[in-house]
C-alpha positions as semicolon CSV with decimal commas, in nm:
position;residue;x (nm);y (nm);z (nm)
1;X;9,070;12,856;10,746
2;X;9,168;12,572;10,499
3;X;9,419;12,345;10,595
4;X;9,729;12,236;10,427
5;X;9,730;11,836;10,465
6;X;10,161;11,837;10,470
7;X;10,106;12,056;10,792
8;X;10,037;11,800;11,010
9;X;10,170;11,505;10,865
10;X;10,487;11,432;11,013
11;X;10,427;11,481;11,343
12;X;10,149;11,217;11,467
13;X;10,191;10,929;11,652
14;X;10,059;10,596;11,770
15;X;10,060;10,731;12,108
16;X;9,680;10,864;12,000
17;X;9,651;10,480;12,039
18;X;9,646;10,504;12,405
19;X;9,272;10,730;12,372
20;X;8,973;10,431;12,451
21;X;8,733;10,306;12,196
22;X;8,401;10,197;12,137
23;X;8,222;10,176;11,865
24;X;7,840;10,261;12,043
25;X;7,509;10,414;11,828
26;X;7,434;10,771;11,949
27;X;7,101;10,797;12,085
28;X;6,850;11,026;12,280
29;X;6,596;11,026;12,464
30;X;6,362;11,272;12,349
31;X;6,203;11,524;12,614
32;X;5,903;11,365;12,825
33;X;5,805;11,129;12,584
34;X;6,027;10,868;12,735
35;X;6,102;10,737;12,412
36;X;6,458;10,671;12,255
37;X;6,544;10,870;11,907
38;X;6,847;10,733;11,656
39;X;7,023;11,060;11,596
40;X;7,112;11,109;11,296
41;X;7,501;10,949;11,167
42;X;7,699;11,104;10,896
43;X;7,967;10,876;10,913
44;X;7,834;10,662;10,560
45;X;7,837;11,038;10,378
46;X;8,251;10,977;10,414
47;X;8,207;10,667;10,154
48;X;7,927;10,668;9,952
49;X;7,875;10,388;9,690
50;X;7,644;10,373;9,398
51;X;7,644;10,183;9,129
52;X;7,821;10,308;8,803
53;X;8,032;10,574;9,000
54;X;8,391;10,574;8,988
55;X;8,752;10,790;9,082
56;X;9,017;10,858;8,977
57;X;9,382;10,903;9,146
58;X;9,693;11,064;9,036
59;X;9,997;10,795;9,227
60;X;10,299;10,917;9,290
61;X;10,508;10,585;9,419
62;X;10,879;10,589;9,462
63;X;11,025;10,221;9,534
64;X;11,344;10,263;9,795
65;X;11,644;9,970;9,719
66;X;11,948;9,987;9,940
67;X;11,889;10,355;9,959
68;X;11,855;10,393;9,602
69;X;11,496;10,541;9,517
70;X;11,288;10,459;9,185
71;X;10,989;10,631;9,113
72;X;10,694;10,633;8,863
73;X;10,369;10,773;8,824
74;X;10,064;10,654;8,727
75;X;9,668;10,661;8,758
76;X;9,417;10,430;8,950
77;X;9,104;10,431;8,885
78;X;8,796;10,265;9,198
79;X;8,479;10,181;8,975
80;X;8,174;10,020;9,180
81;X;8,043;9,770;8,939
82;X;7,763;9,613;9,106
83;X;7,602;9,578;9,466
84;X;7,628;9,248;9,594
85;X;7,381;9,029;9,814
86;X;7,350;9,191;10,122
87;X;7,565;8,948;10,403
88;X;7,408;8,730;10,700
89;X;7,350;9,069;10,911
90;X;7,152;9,261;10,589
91;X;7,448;9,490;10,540
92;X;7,486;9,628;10,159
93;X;7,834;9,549;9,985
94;X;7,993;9,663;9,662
95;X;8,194;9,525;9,402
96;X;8,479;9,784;9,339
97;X;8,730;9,720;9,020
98;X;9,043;9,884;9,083
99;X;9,218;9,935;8,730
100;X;9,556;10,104;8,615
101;X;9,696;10,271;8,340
102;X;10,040;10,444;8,261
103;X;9,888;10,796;8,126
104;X;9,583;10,967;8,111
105;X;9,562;10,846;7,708
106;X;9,633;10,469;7,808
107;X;9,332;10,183;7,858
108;X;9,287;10,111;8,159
109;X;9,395;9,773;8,283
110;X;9,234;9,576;8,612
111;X;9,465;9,534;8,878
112;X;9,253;9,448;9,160
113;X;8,946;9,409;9,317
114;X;8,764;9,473;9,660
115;X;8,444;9,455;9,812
116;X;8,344;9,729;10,038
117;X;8,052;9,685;10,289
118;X;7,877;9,970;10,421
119;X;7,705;9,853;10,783
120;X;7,533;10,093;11,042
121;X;7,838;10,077;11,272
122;X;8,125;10,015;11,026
123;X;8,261;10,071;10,656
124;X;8,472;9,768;10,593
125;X;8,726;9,699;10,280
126;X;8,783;9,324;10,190
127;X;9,086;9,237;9,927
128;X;9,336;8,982;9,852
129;X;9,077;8,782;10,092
130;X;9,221;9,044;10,424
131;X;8,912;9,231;10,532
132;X;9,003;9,559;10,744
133;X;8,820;9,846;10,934
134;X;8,813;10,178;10,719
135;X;8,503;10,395;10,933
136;X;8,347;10,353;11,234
137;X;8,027;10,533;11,376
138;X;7,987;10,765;11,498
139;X;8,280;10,958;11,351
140;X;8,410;11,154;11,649
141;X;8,767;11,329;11,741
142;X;9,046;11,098;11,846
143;X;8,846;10,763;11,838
144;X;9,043;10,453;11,793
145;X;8,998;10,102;11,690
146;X;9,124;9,818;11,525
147;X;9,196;9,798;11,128
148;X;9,237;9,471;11,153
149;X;8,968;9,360;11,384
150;X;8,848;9,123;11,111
151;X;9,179;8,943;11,007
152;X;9,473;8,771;11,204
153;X;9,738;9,037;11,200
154;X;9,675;9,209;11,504
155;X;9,541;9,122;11,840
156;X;9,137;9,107;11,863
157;X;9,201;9,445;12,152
158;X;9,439;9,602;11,936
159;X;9,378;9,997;11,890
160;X;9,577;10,121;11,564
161;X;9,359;10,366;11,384
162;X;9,271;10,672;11,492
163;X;9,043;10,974;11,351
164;X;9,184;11,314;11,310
165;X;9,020;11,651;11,227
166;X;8,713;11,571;11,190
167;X;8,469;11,774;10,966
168;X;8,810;11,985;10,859
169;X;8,868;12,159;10,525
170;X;9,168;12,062;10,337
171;X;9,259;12,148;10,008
172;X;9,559;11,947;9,779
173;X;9,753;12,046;9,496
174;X;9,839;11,829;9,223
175;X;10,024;11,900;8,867
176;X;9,945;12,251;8,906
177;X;9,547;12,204;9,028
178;X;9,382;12,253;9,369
179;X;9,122;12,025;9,479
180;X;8,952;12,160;9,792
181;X;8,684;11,981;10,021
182;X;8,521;12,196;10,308
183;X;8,458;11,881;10,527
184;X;8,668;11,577;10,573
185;X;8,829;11,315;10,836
186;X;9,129;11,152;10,828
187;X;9,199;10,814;10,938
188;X;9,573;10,709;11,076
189;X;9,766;10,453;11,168
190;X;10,148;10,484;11,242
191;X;10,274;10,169;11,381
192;X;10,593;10,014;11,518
193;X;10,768;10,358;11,509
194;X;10,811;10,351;11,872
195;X;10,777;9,934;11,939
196;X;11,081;9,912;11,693
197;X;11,275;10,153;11,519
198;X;11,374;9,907;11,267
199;X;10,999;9,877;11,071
200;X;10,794;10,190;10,985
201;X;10,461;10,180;10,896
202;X;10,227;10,492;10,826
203;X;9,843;10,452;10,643
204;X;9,664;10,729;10,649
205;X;9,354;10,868;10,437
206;X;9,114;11,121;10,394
207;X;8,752;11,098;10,292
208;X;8,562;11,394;10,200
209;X;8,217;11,415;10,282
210;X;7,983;11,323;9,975
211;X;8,289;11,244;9,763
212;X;8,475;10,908;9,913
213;X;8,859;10,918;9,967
214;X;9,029;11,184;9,828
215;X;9,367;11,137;9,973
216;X;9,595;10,839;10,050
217;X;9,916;10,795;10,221
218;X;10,150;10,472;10,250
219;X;10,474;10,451;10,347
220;X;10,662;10,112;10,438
221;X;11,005;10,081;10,525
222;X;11,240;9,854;10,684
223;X;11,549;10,029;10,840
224;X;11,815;9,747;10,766
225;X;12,160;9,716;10,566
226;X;12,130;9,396;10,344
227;X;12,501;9,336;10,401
228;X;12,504;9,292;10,736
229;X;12,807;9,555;10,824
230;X;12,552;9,824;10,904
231;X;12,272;9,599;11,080
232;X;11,951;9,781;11,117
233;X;11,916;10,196;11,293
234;X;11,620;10,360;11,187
235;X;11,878;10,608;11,062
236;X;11,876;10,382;10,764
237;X;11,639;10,420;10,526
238;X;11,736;10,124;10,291
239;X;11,418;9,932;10,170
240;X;11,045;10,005;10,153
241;X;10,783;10,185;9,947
242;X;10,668;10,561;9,976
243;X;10,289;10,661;9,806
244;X;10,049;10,901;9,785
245;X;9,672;10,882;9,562
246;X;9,534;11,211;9,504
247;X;9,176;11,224;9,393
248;X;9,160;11,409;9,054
249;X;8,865;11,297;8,925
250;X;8,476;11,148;8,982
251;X;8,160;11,084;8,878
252;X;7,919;10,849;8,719
């Protein structure tokens, strides 16, 4: 049975934070042979990069100003451009051009760029010179690490990203279409809800096995009255930034 994606997205919580983690290579030791066998990993199947490849995603953003909302849509389009020197430990990175345009008949402009490295244990994203944690392996139910294991803004034994329903369907609609993938993960992280009420933070995506990410969610907010006559209640919902990428298009 497919699942909707909105079905479960309100309701999960750092709390999945609390589950341990490890990020350890699967092996075993085959019969009476006494010899140890690599089983096989399909985490890198979740994010595969080739040169020339690209995707596209539908944005829906809305920008929240003293609890007045604006919002816009737009497309982004994730073109890998060329596979970089492999680093000190012989992993492969990518060059990934991130470009945006207004409609689907605009030229596409370059807004950003990222390298993403692709190592037997991890899948890491690097931009604006922040590097964090997308995958881990072996993908499994529930594990949990740190995002930001490779940058300063969290402790090095933080745990703030979690898998959830692993090798799941899910299908999306978008402007009338239905995309549907028959075996995804999801990857969350919904912070300071519970440390304090005032900041919200929730990043979650989906990658879809032989396809890449196919769904992302981000939603900032910070639950404050700029006056000062209100002060801040996470009742509030004054200032932040609500958006969600919807794959809609790939290929090479």
């Amino acid at each position: 049975m497919k699942q909707n994606y909105a079905a479960y997205f309100p309701t999960l919580r750092s709390a999945a934070g609390r589950l341990g983690s490890a990020v350890l290579l699967a092996v075993a030791v085959a019969g009476c042979q006494n010899e140890t066998e690599v089983l096989p990993n399909p985490g890198p199947e979740y994010y595969p990069l080739a040169v020339g490849t690209y995707r596209i995603y539908d944005v829906a953003d809305t920008t929240w100003r003293n609890n007045a909302p604006t919002a816009s849509r737009f497309q982004f389009r994730e073109q890998v451009e060329a596979e970089l020197s492999p680093d000190a430990t012989g992993q492969p990175a990518y060059r990934v051009v991130r470009s945006r345009r207004a409609t689907a008949t605009d030229a596409w402009a370059v807004d950003s760029v990222l390298t993403v490295t692709v190592g037997r244990q991890t899948v890491t994203e690097q931009r604006n010179n922040r590097r964090s944690v997308e995958l881990v392996f072996p993908v499994a139910e529930g594990k949990v690490w740190n995002i930001n294991a490779f940058n300063a803004q969290d402790t090095i034994i933080a745990e703030n990203r979690f898998y959830r329903n692993v090798g799941q369907p899910l299908s999306l609609t978008r402007n009338g279409k239905t995309y549907a993938y028959e075996n995804t993960v999801t990857t969350i992280n919904d912070v300071a809800v519970e440390a304090n009420a005032a900041y919200t933070t929730i990043l979650r995506t989906t990658f879809a096995a032989g396809t890449g990410p196919v769904y992302r969610v981000r939603r900032r907010f910070f639950h404050c009255d700029n006056t000062g006559t209100l002060g801040c209640n996470p009742s509030l919902n004054y200032q932040g930034q609500s958006r969600s990428e919807v794959l809609i298009e790939s290929g090479k």
